[in-house]
mmCIF file of C-alpha atoms in Angstrom:
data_model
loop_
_atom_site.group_PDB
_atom_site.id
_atom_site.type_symbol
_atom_site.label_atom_id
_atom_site.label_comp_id
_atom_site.label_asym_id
_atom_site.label_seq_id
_atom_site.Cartn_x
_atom_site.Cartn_y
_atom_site.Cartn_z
ATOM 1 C CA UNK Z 256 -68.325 -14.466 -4.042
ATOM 2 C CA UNK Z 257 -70.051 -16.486 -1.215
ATOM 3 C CA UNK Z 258 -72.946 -18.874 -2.824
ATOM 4 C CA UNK Z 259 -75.547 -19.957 0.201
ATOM 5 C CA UNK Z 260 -77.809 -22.270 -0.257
ATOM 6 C CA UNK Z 261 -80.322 -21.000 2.333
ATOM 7 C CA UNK Z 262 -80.429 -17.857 -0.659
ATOM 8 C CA UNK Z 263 -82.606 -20.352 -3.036
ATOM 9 C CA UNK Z 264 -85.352 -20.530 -0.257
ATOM 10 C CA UNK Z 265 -85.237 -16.449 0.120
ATOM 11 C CA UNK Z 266 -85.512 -15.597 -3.752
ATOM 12 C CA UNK Z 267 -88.847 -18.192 -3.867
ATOM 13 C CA UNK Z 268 -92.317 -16.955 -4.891
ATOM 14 C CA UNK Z 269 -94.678 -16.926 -1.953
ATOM 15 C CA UNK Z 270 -96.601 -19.571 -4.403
ATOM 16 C CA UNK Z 271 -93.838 -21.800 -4.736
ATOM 17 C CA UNK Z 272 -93.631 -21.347 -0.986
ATOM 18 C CA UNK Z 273 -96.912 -22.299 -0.057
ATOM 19 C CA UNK Z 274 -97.090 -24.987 -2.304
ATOM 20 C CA UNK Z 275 -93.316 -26.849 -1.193
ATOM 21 C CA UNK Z 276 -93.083 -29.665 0.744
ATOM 22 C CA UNK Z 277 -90.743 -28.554 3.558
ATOM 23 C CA UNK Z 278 -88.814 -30.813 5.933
ATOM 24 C CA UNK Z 279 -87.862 -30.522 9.589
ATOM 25 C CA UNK Z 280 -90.135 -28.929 12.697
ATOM 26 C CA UNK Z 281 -91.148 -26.038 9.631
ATOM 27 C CA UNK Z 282 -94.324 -26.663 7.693
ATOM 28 C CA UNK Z 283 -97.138 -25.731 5.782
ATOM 29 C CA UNK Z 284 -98.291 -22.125 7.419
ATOM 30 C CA UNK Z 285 -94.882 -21.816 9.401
ATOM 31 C CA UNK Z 286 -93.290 -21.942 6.432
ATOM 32 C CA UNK Z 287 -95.190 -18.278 5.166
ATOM 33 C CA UNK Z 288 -94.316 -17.146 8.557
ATOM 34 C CA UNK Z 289 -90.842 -17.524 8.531
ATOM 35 C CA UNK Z 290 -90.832 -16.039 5.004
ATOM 36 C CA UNK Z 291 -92.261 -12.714 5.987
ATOM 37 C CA UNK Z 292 -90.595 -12.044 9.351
ATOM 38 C CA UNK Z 293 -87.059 -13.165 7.360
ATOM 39 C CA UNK Z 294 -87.480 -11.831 4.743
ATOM 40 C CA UNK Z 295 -84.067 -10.504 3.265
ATOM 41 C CA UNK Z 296 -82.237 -12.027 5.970
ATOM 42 C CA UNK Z 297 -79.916 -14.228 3.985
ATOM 43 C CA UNK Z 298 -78.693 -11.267 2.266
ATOM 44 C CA UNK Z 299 -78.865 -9.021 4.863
ATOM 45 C CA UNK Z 300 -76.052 -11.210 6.705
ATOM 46 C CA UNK Z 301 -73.839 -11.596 3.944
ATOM 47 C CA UNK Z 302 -73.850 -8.124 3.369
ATOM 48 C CA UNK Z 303 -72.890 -7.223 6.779
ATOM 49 C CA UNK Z 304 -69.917 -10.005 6.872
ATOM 50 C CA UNK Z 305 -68.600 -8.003 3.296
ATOM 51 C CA UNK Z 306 -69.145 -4.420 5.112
ATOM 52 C CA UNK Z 307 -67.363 -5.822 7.831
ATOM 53 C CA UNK Z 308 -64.598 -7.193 5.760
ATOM 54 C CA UNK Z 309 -64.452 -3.844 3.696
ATOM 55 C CA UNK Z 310 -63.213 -1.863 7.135
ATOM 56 C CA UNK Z 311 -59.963 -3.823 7.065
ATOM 57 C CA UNK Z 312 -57.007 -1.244 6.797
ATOM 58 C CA UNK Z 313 -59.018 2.011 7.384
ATOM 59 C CA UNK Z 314 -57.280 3.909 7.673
ATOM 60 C CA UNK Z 315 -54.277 2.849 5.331
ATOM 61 C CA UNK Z 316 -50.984 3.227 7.843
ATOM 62 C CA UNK Z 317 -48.844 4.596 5.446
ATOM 63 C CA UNK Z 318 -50.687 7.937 5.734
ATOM 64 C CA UNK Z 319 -49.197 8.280 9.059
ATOM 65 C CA UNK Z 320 -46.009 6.405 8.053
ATOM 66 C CA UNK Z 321 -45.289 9.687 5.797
ATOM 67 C CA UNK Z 322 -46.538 12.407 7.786
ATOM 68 C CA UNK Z 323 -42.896 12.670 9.520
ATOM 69 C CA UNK Z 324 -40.198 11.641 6.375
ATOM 70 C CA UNK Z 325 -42.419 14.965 5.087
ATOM 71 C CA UNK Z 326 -42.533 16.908 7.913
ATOM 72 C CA UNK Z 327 -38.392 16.716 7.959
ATOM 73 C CA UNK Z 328 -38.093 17.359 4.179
ATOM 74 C CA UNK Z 329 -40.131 20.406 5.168
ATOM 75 C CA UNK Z 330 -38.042 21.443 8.207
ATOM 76 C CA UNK Z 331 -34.966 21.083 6.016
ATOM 77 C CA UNK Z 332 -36.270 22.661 3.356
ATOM 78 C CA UNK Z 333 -37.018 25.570 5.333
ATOM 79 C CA UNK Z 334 -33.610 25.980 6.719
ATOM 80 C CA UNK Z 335 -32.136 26.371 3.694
ATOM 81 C CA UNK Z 336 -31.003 30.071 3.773
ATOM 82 C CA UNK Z 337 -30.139 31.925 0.405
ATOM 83 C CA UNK Z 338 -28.787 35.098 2.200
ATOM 84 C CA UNK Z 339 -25.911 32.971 3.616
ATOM 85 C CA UNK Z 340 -24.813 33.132 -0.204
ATOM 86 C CA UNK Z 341 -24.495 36.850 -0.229
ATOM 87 C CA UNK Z 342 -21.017 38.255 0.075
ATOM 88 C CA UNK Z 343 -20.082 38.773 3.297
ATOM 89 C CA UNK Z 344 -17.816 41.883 4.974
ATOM 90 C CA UNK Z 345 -15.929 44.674 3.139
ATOM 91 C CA UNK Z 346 -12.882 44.043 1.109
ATOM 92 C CA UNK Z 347 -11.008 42.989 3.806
ATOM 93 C CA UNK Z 348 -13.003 39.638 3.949
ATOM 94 C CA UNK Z 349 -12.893 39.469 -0.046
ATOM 95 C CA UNK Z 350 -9.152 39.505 0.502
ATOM 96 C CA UNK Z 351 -8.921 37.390 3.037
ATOM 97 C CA UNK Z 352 -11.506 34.858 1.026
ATOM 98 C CA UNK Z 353 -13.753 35.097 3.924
ATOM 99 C CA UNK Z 354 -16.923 36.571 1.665
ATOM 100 C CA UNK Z 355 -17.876 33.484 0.551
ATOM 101 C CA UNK Z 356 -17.946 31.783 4.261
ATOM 102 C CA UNK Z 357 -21.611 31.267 4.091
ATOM 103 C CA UNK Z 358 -21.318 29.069 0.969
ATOM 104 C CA UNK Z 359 -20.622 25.853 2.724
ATOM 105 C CA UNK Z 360 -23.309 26.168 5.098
ATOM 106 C CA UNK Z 361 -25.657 26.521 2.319
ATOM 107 C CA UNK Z 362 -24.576 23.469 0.647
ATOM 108 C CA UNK Z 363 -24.902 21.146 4.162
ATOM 109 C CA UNK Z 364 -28.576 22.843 3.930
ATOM 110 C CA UNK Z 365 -29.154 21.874 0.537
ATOM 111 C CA UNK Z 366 -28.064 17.656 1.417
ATOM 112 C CA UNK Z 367 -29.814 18.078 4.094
ATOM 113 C CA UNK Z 368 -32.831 18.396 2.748
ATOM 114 C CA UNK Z 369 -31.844 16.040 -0.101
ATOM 115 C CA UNK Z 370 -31.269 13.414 2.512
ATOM 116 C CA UNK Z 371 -34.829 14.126 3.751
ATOM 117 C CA UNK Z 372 -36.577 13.599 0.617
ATOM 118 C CA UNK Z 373 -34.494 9.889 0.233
ATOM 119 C CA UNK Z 374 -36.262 9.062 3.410
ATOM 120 C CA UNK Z 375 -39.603 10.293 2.097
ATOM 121 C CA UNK Z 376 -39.050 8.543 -1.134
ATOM 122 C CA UNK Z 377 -38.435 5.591 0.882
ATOM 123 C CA UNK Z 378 -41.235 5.964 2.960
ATOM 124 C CA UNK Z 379 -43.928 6.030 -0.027
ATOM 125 C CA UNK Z 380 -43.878 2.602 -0.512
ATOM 126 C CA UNK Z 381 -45.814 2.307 2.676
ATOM 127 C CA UNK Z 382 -48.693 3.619 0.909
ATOM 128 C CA UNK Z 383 -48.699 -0.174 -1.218
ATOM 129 C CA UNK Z 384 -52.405 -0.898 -1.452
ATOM 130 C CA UNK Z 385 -51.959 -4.678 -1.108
ATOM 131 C CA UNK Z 386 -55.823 -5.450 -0.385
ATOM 132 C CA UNK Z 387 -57.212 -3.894 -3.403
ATOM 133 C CA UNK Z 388 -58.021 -7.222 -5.302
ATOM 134 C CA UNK Z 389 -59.564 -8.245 -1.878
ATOM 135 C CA UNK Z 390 -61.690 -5.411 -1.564
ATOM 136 C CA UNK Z 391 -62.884 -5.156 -4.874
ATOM 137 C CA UNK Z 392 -63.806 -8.693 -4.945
ATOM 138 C CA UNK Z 393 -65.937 -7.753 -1.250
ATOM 139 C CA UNK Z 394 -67.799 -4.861 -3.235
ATOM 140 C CA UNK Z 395 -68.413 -7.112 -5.919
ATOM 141 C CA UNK Z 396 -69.935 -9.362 -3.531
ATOM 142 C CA UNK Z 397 -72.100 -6.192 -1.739
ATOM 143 C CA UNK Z 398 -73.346 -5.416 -5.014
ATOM 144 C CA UNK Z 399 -74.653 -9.203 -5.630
ATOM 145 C CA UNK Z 400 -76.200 -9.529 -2.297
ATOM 146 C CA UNK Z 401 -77.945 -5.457 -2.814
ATOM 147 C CA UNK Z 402 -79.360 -7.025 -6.378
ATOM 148 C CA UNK Z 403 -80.756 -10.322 -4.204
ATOM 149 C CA UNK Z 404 -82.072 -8.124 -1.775
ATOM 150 C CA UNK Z 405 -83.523 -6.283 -4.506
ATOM 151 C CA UNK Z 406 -85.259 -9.456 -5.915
ATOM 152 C CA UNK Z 407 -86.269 -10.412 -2.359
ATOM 153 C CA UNK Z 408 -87.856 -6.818 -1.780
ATOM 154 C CA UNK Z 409 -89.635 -7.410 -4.914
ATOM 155 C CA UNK Z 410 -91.118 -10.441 -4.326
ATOM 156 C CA UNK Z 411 -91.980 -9.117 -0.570
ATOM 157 C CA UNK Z 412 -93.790 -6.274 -2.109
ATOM 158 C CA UNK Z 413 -95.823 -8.316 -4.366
ATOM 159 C CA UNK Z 414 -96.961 -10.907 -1.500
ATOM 160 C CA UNK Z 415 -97.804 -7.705 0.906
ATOM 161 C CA UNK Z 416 -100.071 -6.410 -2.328
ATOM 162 C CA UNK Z 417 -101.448 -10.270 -2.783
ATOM 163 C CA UNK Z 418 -102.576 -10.403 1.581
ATOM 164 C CA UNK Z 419 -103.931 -7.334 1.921
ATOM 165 C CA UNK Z 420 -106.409 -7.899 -1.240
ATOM 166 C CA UNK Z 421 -107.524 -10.772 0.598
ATOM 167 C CA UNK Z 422 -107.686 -8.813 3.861
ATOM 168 C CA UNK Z 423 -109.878 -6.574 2.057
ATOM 169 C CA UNK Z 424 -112.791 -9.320 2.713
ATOM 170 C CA UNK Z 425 -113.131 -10.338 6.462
ATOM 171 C CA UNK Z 426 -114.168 -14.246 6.815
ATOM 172 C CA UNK Z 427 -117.208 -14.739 8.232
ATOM 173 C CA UNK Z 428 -117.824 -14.164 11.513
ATOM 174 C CA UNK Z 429 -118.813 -18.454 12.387
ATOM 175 C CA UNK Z 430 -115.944 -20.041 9.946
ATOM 176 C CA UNK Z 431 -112.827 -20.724 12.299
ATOM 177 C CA UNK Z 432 -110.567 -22.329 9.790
ATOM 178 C CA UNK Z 433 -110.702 -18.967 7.771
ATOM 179 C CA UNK Z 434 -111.107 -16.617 10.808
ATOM 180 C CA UNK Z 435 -107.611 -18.305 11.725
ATOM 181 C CA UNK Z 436 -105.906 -18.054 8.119
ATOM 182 C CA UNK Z 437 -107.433 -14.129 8.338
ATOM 183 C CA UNK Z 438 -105.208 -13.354 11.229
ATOM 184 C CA UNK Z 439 -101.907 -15.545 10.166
ATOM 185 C CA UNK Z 440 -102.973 -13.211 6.742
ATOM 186 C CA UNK Z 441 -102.818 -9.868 8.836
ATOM 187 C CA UNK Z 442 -99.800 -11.201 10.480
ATOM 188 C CA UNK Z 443 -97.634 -11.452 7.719
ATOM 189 C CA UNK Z 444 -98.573 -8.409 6.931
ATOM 190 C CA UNK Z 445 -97.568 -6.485 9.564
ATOM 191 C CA UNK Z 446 -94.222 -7.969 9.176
ATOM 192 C CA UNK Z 447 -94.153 -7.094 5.882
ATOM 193 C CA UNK Z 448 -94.823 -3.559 6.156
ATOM 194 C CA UNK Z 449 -92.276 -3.448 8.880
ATOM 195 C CA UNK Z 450 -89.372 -5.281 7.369
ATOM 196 C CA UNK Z 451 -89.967 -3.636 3.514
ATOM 197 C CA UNK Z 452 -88.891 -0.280 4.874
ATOM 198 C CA UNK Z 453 -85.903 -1.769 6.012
ATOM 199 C CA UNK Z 454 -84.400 -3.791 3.756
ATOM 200 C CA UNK Z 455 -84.887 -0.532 1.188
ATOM 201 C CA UNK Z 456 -82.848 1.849 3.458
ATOM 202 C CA UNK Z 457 -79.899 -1.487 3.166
ATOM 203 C CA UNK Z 458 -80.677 -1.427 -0.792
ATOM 204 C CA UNK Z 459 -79.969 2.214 -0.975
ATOM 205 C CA UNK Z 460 -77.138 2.748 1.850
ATOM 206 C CA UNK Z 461 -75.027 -0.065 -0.478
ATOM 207 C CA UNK Z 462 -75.045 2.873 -3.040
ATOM 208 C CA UNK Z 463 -73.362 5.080 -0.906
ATOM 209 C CA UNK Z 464 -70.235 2.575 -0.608
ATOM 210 C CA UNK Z 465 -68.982 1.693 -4.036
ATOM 211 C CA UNK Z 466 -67.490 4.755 -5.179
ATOM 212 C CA UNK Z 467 -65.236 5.658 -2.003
ATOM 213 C CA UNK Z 468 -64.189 2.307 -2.224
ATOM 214 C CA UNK Z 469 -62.984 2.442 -5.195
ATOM 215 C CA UNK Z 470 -61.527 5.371 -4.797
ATOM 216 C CA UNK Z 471 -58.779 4.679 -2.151
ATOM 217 C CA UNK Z 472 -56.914 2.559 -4.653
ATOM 218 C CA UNK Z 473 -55.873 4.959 -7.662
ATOM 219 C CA UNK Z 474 -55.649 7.940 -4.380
ATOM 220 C CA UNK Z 475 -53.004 5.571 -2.552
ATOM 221 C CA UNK Z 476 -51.224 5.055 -6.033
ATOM 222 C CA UNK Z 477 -51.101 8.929 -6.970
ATOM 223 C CA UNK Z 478 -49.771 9.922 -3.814
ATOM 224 C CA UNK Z 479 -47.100 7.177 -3.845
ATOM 225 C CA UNK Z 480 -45.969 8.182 -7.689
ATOM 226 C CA UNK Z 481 -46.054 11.901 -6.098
ATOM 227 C CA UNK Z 482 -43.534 10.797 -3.750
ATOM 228 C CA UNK Z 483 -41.708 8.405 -5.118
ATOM 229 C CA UNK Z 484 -41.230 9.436 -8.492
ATOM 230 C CA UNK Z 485 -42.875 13.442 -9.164
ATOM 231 C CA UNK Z 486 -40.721 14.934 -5.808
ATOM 232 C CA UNK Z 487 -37.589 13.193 -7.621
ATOM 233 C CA UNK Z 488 -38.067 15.227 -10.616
ATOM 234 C CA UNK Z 489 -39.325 18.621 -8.533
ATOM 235 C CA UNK Z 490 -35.549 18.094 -6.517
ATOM 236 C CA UNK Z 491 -33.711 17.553 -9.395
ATOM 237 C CA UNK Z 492 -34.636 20.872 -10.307
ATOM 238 C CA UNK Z 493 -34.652 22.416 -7.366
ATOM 239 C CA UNK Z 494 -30.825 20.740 -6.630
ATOM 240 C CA UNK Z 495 -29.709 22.334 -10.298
ATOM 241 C CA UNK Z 496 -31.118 25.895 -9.680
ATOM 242 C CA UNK Z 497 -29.000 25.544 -5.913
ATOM 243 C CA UNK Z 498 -25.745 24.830 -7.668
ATOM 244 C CA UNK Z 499 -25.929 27.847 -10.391
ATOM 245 C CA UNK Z 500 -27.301 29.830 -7.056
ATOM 246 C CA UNK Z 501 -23.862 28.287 -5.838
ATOM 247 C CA UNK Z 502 -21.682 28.846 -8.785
ATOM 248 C CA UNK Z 503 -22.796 32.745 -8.878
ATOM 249 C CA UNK Z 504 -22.048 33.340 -5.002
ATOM 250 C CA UNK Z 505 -18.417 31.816 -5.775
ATOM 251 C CA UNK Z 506 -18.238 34.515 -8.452
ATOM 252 C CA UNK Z 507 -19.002 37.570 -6.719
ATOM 253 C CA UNK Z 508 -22.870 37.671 -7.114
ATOM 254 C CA UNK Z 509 -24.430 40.028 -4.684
ATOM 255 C CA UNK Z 510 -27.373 38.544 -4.113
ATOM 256 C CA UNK Z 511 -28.776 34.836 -5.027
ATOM 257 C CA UNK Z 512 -30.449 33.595 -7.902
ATOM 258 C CA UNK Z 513 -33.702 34.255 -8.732
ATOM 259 C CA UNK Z 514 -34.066 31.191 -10.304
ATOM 260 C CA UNK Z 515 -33.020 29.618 -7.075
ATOM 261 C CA UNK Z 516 -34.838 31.570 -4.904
ATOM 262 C CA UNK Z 517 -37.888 30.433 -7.297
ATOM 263 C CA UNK Z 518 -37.474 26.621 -7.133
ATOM 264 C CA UNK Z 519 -37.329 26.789 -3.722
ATOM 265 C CA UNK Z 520 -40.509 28.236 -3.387
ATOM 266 C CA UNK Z 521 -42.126 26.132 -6.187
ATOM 267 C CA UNK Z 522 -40.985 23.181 -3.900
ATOM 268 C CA UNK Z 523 -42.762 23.892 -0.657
ATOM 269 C CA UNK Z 524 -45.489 24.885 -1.711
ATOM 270 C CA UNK Z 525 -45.612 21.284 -3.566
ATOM 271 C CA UNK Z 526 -44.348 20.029 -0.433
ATOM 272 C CA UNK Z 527 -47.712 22.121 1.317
ATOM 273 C CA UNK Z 528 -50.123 21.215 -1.480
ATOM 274 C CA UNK Z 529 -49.156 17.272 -1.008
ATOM 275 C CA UNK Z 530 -49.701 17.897 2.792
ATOM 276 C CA UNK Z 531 -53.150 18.807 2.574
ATOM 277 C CA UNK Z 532 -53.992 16.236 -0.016
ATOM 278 C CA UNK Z 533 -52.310 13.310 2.175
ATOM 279 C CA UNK Z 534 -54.237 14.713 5.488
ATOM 280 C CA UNK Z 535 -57.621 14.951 3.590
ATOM 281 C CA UNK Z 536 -57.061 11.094 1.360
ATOM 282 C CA UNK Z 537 -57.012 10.478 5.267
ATOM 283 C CA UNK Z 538 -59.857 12.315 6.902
ATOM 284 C CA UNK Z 539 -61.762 10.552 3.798
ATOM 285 C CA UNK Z 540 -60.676 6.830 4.670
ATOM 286 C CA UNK Z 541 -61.793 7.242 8.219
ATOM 287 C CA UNK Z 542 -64.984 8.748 7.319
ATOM 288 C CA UNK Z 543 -65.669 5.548 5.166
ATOM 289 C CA UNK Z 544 -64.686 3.915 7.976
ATOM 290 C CA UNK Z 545 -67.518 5.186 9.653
ATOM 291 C CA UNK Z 546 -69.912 4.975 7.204
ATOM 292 C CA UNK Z 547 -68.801 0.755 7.030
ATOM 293 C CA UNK Z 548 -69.568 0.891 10.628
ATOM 294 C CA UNK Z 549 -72.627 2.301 10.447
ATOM 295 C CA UNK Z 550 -73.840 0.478 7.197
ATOM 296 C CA UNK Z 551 -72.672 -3.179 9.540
ATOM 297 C CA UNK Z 552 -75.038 -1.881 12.285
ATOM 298 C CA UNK Z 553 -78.047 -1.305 9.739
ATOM 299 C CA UNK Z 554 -77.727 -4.147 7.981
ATOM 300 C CA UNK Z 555 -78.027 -6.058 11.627
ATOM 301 C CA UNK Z 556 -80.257 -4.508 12.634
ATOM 302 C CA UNK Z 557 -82.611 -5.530 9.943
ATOM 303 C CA UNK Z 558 -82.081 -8.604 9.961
ATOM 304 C CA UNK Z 559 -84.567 -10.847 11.707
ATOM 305 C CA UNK Z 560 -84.634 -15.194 12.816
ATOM 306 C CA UNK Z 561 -88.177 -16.607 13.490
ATOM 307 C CA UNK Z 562 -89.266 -18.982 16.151
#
């Protein structure tokens, strides 16, 4: 968490303002000035550097990285033919032991798409989340700079509600000194009134960020256990039903197992279901993406240097 010190002149009073004993080319009225046209400006940059920082590594790669190991586990998976276990000719290719000719094709098709899911296990540990202490640590950060901005809105408010009560009562018409103070007065508050609206569109945009953020870590982590660890159990299932679908072909069975037939299903449509969720974790990182991108450009936007 970044610690400025050009934040302890922002979070001032306008009375402790007015009444400080600034240093350098600044002074004395100037000093108001540049409090009302930069107002929130500190924070407004810091929160833009964080937003910035936060669009590091959207999307995550290792959505893409998997989007092939699964598309071959679901081409193999697919070739996998259970008629090749029925028997095959009359009796003269039961005698001949030809009946059962399909069964070794059907066992290449079943490592086949064993092999396939080894390289999609393999492939899940692109989906590491390595930056997630990082990025935590920037939303952390967003959220202390939204609370100073908060604080500085505040404070703006207050001052704007302070100048236009003296506004209320023009000088008179011969006294130049106040005449003068009257317009610096209606000055500040016209950048008041413009920057206020502002800096409470940044205040409430920030809310809009936190939970997606957080989100992309424990999404990342469930779709790497999915792969790495929940399609290891599904095939060991699915690899046991194929054998007794197997071991009933070699014994005459006229038609495969059910039970086979059954696992095989239950595993694509896992295989589908994981699909989808990968391709929309995906479409959801790039639209936070987005919304980064625009949040960077609002929060420049508002910000504002005077003189």
């Amino acid at each position: 968490m970044t610690r400025d010190p050009d934040r302890t002149a922002s979070l001032l009073s306008p009375g402790q303002l007015a009444g400080a004993r600034p240093s350098g080319p600044v002074a004395g009225a100037g000093l108001l000035d540049r409090m009302a046209f930069e107002l929130g400006t500190t924070q407004l940059e810091h929160l833009e550097a964080a937003a910035q920082a936060l669009t590091a590594g959207l999307p995550h790669p290792g959505w893409q990285t998997i989007e092939a190991p699964l598309s071959a586990l679901m081409q193999a998976l697919q070739a996998v033919d259970h008629d090749g276990l029925r028997p095959q000719g009359g009796w003269w290719a039961r005698a001949t032991g030809k009946a059962h000719a399909g069964i070794g094709p059907f066992q290449r098709q079943v490592e086949a798409v064993l092999a396939a899911a080894r390289g999609v296990a393999a492939a899940a540990a692109a989906l590491e989340d390595a930056r997630a202490a990082e990025r935590e640590r920037q939303l952390v950060e967003i959220e202390f700079e939204a609370q100073a901005l908060e604080q500085a809105i505040a404070q703006g408010e207050r001052w704007l509600r302070d100048i236009r009560a003296r506004l209320a009562s023009p000088p008179p018409a011969g006294d130049a000194d106040a005449q003068r103070v009257w317009r610096q007065d209606q000055a500040r508050a016209d950048a008041l009134a413009r920057r206020l609206p502002l800096l409470q569109a940044v205040v409430a945009a920030v809310a809009a960020l936190g939970a997606p953020c957080r989100d992309l870590a424990p999404r990342r982590a469930a779709a790497q256990r999915e792969l790495a660890q929940d399609l290891a159990a599904t095939l060991t299932v699915w690899r046991d039903r194929q054998g007794v679908a197997v071991e009933a072909a070699q014994d005459g069975a006229d038609k495969p197992a059910a039970a086979a037939v059954s696992a095989h299903e239950a595993l694509r449509r896992q295989l589908l279901q994981w699909t989808e969720q990968h391709t929309a974790a995906r479409a959801a990182e790039l639209a936070l993406l987005e919304t980064l991108r625009r949040f960077v450009q609002q929060a420049g936007a508002a910000k504002f240097k005077y003189g």
